[in-house]
Structure formats: structure tokens, C-alpha cells
XYZ file of C-alpha atoms in Angstrom:
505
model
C 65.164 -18.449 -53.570
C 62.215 -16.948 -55.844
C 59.384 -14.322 -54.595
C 56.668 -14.716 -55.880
C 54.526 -11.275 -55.749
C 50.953 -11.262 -53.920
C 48.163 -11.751 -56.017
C 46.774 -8.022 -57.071
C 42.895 -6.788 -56.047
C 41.725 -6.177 -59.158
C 38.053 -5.061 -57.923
C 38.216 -1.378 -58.090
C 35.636 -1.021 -55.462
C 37.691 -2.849 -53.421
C 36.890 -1.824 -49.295
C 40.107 -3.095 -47.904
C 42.349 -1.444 -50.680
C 40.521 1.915 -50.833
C 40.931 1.780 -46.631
C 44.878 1.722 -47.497
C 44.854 4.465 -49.856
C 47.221 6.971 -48.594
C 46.232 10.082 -50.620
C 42.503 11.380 -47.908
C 40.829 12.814 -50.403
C 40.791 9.650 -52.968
C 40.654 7.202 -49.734
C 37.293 9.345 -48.517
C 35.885 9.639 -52.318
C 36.021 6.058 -52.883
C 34.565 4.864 -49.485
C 31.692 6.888 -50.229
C 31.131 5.223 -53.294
C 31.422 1.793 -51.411
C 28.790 3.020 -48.669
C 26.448 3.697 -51.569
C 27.518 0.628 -54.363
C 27.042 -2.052 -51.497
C 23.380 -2.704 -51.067
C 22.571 -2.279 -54.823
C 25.118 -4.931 -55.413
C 25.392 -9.202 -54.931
C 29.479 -9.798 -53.467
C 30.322 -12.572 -51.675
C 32.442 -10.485 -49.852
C 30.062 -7.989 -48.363
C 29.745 -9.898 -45.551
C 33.742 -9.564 -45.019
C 33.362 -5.880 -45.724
C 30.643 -5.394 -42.617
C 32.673 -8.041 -40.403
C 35.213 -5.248 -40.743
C 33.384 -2.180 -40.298
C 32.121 -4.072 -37.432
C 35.482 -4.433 -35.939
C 35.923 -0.918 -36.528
C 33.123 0.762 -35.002
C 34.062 -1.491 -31.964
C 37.291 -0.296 -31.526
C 36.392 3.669 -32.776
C 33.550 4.198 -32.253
C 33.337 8.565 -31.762
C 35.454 8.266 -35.066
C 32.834 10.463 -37.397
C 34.589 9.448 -40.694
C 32.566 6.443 -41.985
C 29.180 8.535 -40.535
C 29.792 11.358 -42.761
C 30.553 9.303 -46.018
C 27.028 7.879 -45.885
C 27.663 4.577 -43.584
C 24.245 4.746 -42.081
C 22.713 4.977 -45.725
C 24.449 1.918 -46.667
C 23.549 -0.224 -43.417
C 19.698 1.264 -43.209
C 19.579 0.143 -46.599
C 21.000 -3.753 -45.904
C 18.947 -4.278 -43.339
C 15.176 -3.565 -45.493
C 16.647 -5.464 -47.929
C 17.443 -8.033 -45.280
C 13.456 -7.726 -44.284
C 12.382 -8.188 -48.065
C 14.573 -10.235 -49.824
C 14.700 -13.867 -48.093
C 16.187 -15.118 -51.460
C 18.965 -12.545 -50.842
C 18.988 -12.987 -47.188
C 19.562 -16.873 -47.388
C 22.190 -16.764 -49.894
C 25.784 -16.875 -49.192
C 26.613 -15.667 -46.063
C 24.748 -13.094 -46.027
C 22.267 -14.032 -42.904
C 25.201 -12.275 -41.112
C 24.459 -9.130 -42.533
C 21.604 -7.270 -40.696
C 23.004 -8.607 -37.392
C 26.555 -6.749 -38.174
C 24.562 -3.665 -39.547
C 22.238 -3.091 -36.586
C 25.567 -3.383 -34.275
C 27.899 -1.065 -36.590
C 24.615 1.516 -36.234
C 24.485 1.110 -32.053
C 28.671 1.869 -31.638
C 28.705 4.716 -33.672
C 25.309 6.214 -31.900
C 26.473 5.053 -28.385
C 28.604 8.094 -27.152
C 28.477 11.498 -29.476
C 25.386 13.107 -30.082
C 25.767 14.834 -33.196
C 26.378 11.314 -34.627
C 23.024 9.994 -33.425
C 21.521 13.514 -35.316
C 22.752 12.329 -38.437
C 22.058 8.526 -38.135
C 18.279 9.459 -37.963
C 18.206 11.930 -40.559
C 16.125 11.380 -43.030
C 18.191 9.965 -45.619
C 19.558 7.259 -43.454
C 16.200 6.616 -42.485
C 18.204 3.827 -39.481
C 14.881 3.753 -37.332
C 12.157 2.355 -39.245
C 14.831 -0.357 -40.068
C 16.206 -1.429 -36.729
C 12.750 -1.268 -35.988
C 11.615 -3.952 -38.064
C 14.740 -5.985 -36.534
C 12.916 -4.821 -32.665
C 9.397 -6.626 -34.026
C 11.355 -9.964 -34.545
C 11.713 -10.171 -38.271
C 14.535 -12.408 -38.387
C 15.506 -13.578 -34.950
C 16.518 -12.708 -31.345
C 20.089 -12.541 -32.053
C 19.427 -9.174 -34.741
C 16.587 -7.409 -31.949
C 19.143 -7.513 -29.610
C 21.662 -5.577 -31.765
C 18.643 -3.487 -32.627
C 17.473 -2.586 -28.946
C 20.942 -1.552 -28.720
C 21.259 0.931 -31.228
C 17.787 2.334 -30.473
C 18.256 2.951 -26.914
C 21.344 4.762 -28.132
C 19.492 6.933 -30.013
C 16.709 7.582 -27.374
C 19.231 8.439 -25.006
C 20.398 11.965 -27.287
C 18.189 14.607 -27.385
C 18.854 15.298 -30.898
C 18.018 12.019 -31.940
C 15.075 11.242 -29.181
C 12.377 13.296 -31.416
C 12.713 10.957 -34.683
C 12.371 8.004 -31.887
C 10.003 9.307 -30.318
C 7.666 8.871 -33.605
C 7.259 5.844 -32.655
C 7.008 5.884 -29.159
C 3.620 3.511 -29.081
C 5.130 0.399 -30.697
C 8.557 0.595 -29.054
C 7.322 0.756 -25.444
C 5.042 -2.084 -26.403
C 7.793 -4.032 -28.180
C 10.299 -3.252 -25.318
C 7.618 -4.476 -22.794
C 7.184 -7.775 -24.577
C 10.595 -8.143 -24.884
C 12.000 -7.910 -21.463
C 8.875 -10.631 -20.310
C 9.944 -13.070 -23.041
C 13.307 -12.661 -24.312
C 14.443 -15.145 -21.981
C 11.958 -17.865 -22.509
C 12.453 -17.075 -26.378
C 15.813 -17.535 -26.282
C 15.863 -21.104 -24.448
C 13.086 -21.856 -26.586
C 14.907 -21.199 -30.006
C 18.356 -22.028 -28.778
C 19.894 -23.254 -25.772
C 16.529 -25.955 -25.088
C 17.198 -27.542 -28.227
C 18.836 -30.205 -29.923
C 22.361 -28.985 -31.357
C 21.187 -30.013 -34.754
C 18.049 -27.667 -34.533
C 20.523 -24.638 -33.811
C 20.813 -22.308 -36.398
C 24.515 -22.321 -37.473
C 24.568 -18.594 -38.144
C 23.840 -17.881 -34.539
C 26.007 -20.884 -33.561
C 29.124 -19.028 -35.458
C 28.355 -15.463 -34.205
C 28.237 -16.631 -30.341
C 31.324 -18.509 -30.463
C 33.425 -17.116 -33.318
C 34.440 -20.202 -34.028
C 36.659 -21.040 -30.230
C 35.471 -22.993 -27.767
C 32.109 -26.030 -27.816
C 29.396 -26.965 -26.772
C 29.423 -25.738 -23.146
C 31.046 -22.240 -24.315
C 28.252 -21.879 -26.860
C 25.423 -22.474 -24.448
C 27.061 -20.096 -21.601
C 27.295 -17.284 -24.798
C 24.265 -17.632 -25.598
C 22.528 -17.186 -21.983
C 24.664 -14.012 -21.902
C 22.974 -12.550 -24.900
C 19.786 -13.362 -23.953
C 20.321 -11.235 -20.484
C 21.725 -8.949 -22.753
C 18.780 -8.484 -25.294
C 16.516 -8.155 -21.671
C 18.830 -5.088 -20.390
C 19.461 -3.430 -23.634
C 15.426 -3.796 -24.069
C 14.990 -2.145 -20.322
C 17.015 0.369 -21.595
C 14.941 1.205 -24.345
C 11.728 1.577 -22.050
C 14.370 3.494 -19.607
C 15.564 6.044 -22.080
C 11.775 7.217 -23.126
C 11.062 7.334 -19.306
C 14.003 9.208 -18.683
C 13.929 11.747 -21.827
C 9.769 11.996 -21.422
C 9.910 12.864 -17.896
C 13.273 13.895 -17.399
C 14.659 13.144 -14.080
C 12.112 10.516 -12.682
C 12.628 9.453 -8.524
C 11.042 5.948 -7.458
C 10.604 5.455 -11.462
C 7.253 7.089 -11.763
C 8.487 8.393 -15.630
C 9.252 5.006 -16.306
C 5.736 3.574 -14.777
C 4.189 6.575 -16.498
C 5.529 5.294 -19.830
C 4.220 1.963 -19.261
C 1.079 3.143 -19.034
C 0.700 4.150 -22.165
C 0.124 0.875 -23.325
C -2.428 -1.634 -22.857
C -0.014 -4.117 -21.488
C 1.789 -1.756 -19.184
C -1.710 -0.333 -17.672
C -2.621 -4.449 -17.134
C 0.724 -5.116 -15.269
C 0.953 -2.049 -13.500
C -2.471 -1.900 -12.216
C -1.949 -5.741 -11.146
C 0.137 -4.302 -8.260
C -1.184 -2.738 -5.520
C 1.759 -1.397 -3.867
C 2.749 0.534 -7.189
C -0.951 1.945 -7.508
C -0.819 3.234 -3.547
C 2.550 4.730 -3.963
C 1.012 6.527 -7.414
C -1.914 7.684 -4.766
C 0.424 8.753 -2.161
C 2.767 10.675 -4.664
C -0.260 12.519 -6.481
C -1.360 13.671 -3.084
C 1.891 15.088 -1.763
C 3.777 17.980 -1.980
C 6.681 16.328 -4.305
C 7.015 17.507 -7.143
C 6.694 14.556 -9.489
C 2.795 14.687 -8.100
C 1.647 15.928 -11.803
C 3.185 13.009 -13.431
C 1.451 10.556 -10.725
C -1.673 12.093 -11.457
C -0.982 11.757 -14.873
C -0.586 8.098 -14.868
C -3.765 7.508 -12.337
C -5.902 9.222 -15.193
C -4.187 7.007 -18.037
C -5.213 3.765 -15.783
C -8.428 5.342 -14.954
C -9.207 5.774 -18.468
C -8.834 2.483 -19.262
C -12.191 0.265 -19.137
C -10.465 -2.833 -18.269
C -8.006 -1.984 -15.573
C -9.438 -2.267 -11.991
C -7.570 0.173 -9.873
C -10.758 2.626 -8.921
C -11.279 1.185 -6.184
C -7.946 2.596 -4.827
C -8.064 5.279 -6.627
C -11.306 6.385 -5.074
C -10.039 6.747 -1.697
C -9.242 10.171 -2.070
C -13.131 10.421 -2.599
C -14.575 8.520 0.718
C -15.013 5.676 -0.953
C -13.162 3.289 1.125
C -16.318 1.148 2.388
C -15.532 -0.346 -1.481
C -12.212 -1.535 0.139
C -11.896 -5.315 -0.003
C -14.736 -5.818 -2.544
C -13.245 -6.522 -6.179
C -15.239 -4.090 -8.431
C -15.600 -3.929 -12.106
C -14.641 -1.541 -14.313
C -18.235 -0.166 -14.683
C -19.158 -0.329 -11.291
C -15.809 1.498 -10.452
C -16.154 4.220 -13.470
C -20.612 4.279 -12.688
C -18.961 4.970 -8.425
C -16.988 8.096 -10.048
C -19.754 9.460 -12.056
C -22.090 9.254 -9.021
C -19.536 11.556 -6.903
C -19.839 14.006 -9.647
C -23.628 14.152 -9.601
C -23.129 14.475 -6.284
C -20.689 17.800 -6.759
C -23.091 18.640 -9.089
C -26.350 18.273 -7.714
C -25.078 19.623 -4.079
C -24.710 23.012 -6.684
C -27.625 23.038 -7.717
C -29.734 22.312 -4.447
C -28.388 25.013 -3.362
C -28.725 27.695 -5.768
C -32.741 26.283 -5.177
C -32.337 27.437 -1.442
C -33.307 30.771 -0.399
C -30.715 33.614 1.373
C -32.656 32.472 4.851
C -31.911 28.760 4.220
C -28.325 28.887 3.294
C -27.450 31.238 6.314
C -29.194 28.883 8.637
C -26.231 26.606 7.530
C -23.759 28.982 7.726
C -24.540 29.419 11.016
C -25.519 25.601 11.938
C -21.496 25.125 10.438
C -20.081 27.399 13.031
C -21.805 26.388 15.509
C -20.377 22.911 14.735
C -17.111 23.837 14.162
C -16.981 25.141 17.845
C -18.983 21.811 18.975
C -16.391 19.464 17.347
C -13.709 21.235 18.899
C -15.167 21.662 22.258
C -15.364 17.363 22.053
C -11.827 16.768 20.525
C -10.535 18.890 23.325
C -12.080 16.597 25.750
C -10.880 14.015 24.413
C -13.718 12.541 22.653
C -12.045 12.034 19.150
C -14.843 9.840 17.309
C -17.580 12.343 18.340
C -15.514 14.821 17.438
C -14.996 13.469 13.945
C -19.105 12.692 13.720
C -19.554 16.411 14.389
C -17.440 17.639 11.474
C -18.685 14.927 9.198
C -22.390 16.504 9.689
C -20.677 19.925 9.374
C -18.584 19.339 5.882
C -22.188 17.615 4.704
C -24.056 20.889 5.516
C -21.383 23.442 4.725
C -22.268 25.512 1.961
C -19.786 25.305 -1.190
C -18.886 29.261 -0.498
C -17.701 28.678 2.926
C -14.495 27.514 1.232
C -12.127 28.752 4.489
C -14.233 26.837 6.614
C -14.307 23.652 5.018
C -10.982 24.146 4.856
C -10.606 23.583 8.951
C -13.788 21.324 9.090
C -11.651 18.565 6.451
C -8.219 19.728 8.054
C -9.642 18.947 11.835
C -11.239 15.726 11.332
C -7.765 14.635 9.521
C -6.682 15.619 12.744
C -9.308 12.845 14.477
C -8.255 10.227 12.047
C -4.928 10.599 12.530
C -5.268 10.568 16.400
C -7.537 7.181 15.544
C -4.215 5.488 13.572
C -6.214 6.277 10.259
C -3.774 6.972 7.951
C -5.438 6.986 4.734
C -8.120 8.868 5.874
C -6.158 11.276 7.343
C -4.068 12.092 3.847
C -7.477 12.332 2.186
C -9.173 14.711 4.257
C -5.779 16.841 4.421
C -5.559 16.819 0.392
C -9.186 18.376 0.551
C -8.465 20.662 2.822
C -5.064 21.994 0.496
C -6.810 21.188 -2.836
C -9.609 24.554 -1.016
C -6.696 26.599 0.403
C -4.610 28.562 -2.292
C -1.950 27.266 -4.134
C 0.377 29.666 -3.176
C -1.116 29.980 0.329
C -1.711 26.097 1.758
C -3.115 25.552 4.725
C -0.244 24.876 7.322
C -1.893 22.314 9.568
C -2.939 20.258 7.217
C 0.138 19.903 5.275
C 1.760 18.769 8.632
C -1.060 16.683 9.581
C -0.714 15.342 6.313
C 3.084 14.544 7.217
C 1.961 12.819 9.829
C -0.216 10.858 8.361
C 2.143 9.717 5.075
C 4.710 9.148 8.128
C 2.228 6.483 10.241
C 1.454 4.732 6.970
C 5.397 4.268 5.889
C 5.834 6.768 2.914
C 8.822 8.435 4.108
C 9.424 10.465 0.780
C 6.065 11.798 0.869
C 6.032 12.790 4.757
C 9.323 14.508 4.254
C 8.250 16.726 1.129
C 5.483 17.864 3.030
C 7.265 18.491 5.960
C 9.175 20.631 4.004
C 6.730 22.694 2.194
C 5.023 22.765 5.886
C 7.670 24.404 7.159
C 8.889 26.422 4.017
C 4.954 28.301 4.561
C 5.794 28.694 8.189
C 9.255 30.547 7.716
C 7.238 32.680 5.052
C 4.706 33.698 7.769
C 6.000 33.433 10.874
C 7.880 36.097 12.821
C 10.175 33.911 14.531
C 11.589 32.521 11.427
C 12.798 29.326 13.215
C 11.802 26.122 12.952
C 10.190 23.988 14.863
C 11.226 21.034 16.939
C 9.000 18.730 16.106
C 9.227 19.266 12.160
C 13.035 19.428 12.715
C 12.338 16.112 14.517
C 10.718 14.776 11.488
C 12.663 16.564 8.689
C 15.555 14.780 10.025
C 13.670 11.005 10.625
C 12.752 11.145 6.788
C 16.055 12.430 5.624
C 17.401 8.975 7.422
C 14.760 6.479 6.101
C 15.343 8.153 2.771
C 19.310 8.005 2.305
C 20.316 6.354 -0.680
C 22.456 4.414 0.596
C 20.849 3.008 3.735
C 21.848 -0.109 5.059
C 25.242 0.085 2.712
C 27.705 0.918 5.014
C 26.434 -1.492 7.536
C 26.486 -4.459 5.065
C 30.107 -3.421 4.042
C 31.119 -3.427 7.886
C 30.157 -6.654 8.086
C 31.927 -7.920 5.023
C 34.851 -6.746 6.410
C 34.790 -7.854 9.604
């Protein structure tokens, strides 16, 4: 019987004969030269060649071989040519291409960091290209490869900073995309006739097994896909701008840095009162609450002043729907008010001001003669008129009058009053000194509204100030009591174990 021998490869350039060279040094040499010869070059077989490296990364993808030969050169390059060339794009099969690139990029960026580093240096230049894949260029089958491989990269330090250029459009992009990418994909796809389906994304769904009903369950999969890799996107600059972020307030944050985010954030109240309660406690994500209240407040078209302005005394604005300059005209008032109180009374004479240092005391004594009779509304009516006619330099005392009538408001199931009153009475008291009672009071009041985390951290910085002063050095009961109520509500995994006992039973 004859043999007949296998047609020889007589393209030098070859990808599949250089990867069975056995000499490393020749096999590595002429790789290289592949990496680079590829997107100057028109082969049908290119699209073969990054079918295969796609396979590869998939299977190895910490191998740093094909990284340090120049891969992410080569499939940067593709994918701009992709982007400019639709002659080039359309011919062959090379609308396969920038899809295959963008995923070859993500595995080999997913797990080692020193192989996201040299993926964004600046000769593979990878980001401003899957980037132009994220806007949409070509369709929703290459952004989802691309929100891949760039929440790879924003998850490594070393890579986050060349990201992180350009944070702005990403956040926006990633915003946009996990509203729509559904709707977009039924849209383009799966709510169309079969005819209307481009075959390309037909063929890369299905790999060529299975029909109709396969195709259509593949393609719902991506599209969940392309919404969770783009939430990871948004996740990773949460997570690597704010580090560690509880309750997602880095991730909210982020959001807000957008003109989107600030609409759709500020469109729920229950995000925008847990911002308020956070920025008033003693947790320590406060500065990144506050943060994110100044971002919405700066923002002419957002309408969250009115809750924001709570903290101020402004809740007889509660229920009304204010505009943006009534709500930002309401905040300038209360600093002409700071402002003008300052300068009334640098106008008043020695003999006027201690008249009201002495009209304060005397009310101080009044309002706690009442609250101790049990009249808690007069009570709060006498250090109202005494926090009006405090002078700005009796900063100790308006320290008590705010902290006592927190205590009337809490005593009269006012909760929000309460934490305001007890904010101003911590934002006078040192930083490093706060004013015990009213961080308990405040406690109290973050527990009768429902905001367990906030009640517990200051419950614990209540009682960290105590142990620092007190000569007992013990606790006491009732913030014991409470410590260990918010510890409860705030577990984790609440409710878990009780769900699983009932599985199981």
C-alpha cells in the first residue's frame, strides 16, 4: 500500500509550525516575528491563528510566554484596525477578529498582575482599544469581551492607574451598559427574525452544535454576561478608588461622578438617607459619604437638598418638592445666616454680649429644671431660645444646649432631629475629645430610626471615650445592651442559618 507524505507548510511565518519548533530559542524568535508581521499583513488564516491563541489563553492563561513576545502589541493593534478599516473588517473572516483579540487580552490579564503591567504599557497601548470595543463600535458581542478584559485590568493595582485615565467615560459607559445591555441584546438578536441575525455572532454562540433553541439560550447567557462583566467594571473602580467600601458607598460614590449616576442615585431616597446617616456617624466611611453628598449637591439638576438640609433645621421643607435653585438659594441663606449672626455680634458691645451669656445660663438651668419635670416640649422651647441667643464663643455650652434638646427629641420619638442636633453638638466638641452624651444619644437616635450600622459605630466610639476617661474602666450595661443588639441586626449572615434549617427539615 503507498504513503503518500503530508503536504509541506511552505509559509515561513507559519504560527502552527513555528509553535512545533523544538529548538526555544528559534520557536520564541519566530513567534515574535508573527506577533509583530500579523496586523501589517492580509492572511486568510489570521483568523485561524487568533482562534488558536484563543484556545490557548483559555486553557493557560498565567502562561507569560506569548505576553513577553509582544502578543498584546499584535492584538491592540487588530483591534484599531478593526475600528478603521471596515473594508478590512468585512472581508474574509475576519469580523471574528477583534472579538477573539479582546478575549485573548482579558485571560491573560485575569489572574497575574505583572501581566496586566505589561498589557497596559505603553507600547501595547490594549486600553484605548478595548475601549473603543466598550463604546459599541462594532457590536455587543466584542464590548462584552472588552468589559472583560478591562475589569481585569482595573482589578491590579499596577494596571488600575493607566485605567484609571479614563475613569470618566468608563463609569459612564459601564452605567449605560448594565441599564441596556439586555434590551440591546434582544433588540439586535434574540427579538429578531433568524434571517436578520448576524451569522458571525450566530457561529461564535453556537460553534457550530446545536439550533435554533441552543442559539437563543447562548445568546441570553451572554447578554447576562456582558451586564455582570460591565458591573464589574463599575465594581473594580469602586473597589480600587475607595478601597474596602461597606453598604457600597465607594461604588455609589463612583456613580456619582457622572451625570447619569448623580440622576439615578439621587432618584432614591433610601440611598440619599443612608448617605445622610453615614456622613453623620462615627463610621469610618463618613468622609466618603460626605464626599458623595457634595458631588450631588454640586450638581444643579439633582434634587436631593431637601434631604440633605436636614442636618441644617430645614425639615419644615420636608414633603414639598423643591428645585434646584430654591434648594441651593435655602443653603446660601443658612450661610448668611452663619455669617451675619458674626457679624451682629462683633456690632454688640462687651455689656450686650454678657447679658447673653448670662440669659444662656440661666436657660440652660431653666430647660433642665422643665425636662426634669417632665415637661419635654417646654424643655426643648427653652433650649431652642437659648442656642438662638448663645453667643458663637460659648462653644462648650452650645455644646449641652444642642446635645440636651437631642435629648427632648429623642424622648419625643424624633429621630432625625435627634441625630442632627447630636452631630452639632460633636461637630463643637473636639475631635479627639467628643462629647459623650451626645454620641450615645446619637446611638439612640440612629437605633429608633433603623440604622443599625450607624447606632453601633457610635456606640462604640461612645464607649471607647468612656473607657479613656472613666475610672472604672467598665462598661456599661446599657451600651453593652446595645453594642450587642447591633452586632445581631448587623451579622452578615442573618436569617441564613434559619432559611437553611428549614430547607432541611
Amino acid at each position: 500500500m503507498l504513503k503518500f507524505d503530508e503536504p509541506q507548510c511552505t509559509n515561513p511565518s507559519c504560527f502552527f509550525c513555528s509553535m512545533k519548533e523544538t529548538n526555544p530559542f528559534r520557536r520564541r524568535s519566530k513567534l515574535a516575528a508573527i506577533f509583530k508581521e500579523i496586523p501589517r499583513t492580509e492572511s486568510k488564516d489570521h483568523v485561524l491563528v487568533l482562534s488558536g491563541l484563543w484556545n490557548i489563553a483559555m486553557s493557560e492563561p498565567d502562561d507569560p510566554e506569548f505576553p513577553s513576545l509582544g502578543l498584546f502589541e499584535c492584538m491592540s493593534k487588530l483591534i484599531r484596525k478593526s475600528i478603521k478599516n471596515s473594508d478590512w473588517l468585512l472581508k474574509d473572516q475576519n469580523i471574528f477578529i477583534p472579538y477573539y483579540a479582546a478575549h485573548i487580552i482579558g485571560s491573560y490579564v485575569m489572574n497575574k498582575e505583572d501581566l496586566a503591567a505589561r498589557a497596559v504599557d505603553s507600547k501595547a497601548f490594549v486600553v484605548p482599544a478595548l475601549l473603543e470595543l466598550l463604546r459599541g463600535k462594532i457590536s455587543w458581542v466584542e464590548q462584552r469581551a472588552a468589559a472583560r478584559a478591562l475589569g481585569h485590568l482595573a482589578s491590579h493595582e499596577k494596571s488600575f492607574e493607566v485605567v484609571s485615565l479614563f475613569e470618566e467615560e468608563i463609569v459612564k459607559l459601564s452605567m449605560e451598559i448594565a441599564t441596556s445591555s439586555l434590551t440591546n441584546v434582544y433588540r439586535s438578536f434574540l427579538g429578531v427574525e433568524d434571517s436578520e441575525r448576524l451569522k458571525y455572532h450566530c457561529d461564535l454562540l453556537t460553534r457550530g452544535l446545536g439550533g435554533l433553541e441552543t442559539e437563543n439560550q447562548k445568546a441570553e447567557e451572554w447578554g447576562i454576561q456582558l451586564q455582570c462583566w460591565s458591573l464589574y467594571l463599575l465594581n473594580s473602580f469602586a473597589l480600587r478608588v475607595n478601597r474596602k467600601s461597606p453598604g457600597g458607598v465607594g461604588l455609589i460614590k463612583t456613580l456619582c461622578k457622572t451625570e447619569m449616576g448623580r440622576k439615578r442615585v439621587s432618584e432614591v431616597r433610601e440611598v440619599i438617607e443612608r448617605l445622610c446617616d453615614l456622613s453623620r456617624s462615627s463610621d469610618d466611611w463618613k468622609a466618603t459619604a460626605l464626599d458623595t453628598l457634595l458631588l450631588l449637591l454640586k450638581d444643579s439638576n439633582v434634587r436631593v437638598a431637601q434631604i440633605v438640609l436636614q442636618d441644617y433645621h430645614k425639615i419644615k421643607y420636608s414633603g414639598l418638592k423643591m428645585n434646584s435653585e430654591e434648594a441651593h438659594r435655602s443653603v446660601e441663606n443658612l450661610w448668611e445666616i452663619r455669617v451675619e449672626r458674626k457679624k451682629k455680634e462683633k456690632l454688640m458691645s462687651e455689656t450686650e454680649l454678657e447679658e447673653r451669656r448670662k440669659m444662656v445660663k440661666s436657660l440652660k438651668k431653666q430647660g433642665k429644671k422643665k425636662f426634669q419635670m417632665g415637661l419635654v416640649k417646654e424643655a426643648m422651647e427653652v433650649y431652642t431660645v437659648g442656642i438662638d441667643l448663645c453667643p458663637l464663643d460659648m462653644v462648650r455650652d452650645r455644646v449641652v444646649l444642642y446635645s440636651n434638646r437631642a435629648q427632648c427629641c429623642l424622648l419625643l420619638k424624633q429621630a432625625e432631629y435627634a441625630i442632627s442636633d447630636s452631630t452639632r453638638a460633636l461637630c463643637l466638641s473636639s475631635v479627639d475629645d467628643p462629647h459623650g452624651k451626645s454620641l450615645w444619644r446619637r446611638s439612640q437616635a440612629y437605633d429608633q430610626k433603623g440604622s443599625t450600622r450607624e447606632s453601633l459605630m457610635d456606640c462604640l466610639a461612645f464607649v471607647d471615650q468612656r473607657l479613656k476617661y472613666s475610672n472604672t474602666k467598665r462598661i456599661p450595661y446599657y451600651a453593652a445592651h446595645m453594642i450587642s443588639k447591633q452586632m445581631s441586626a448587623t451579622w452578615g449572615f442573618l436569617g441564613i442559618d434559619s432559611k437553611t434549617e428549614k430547607s432541611d427539615g
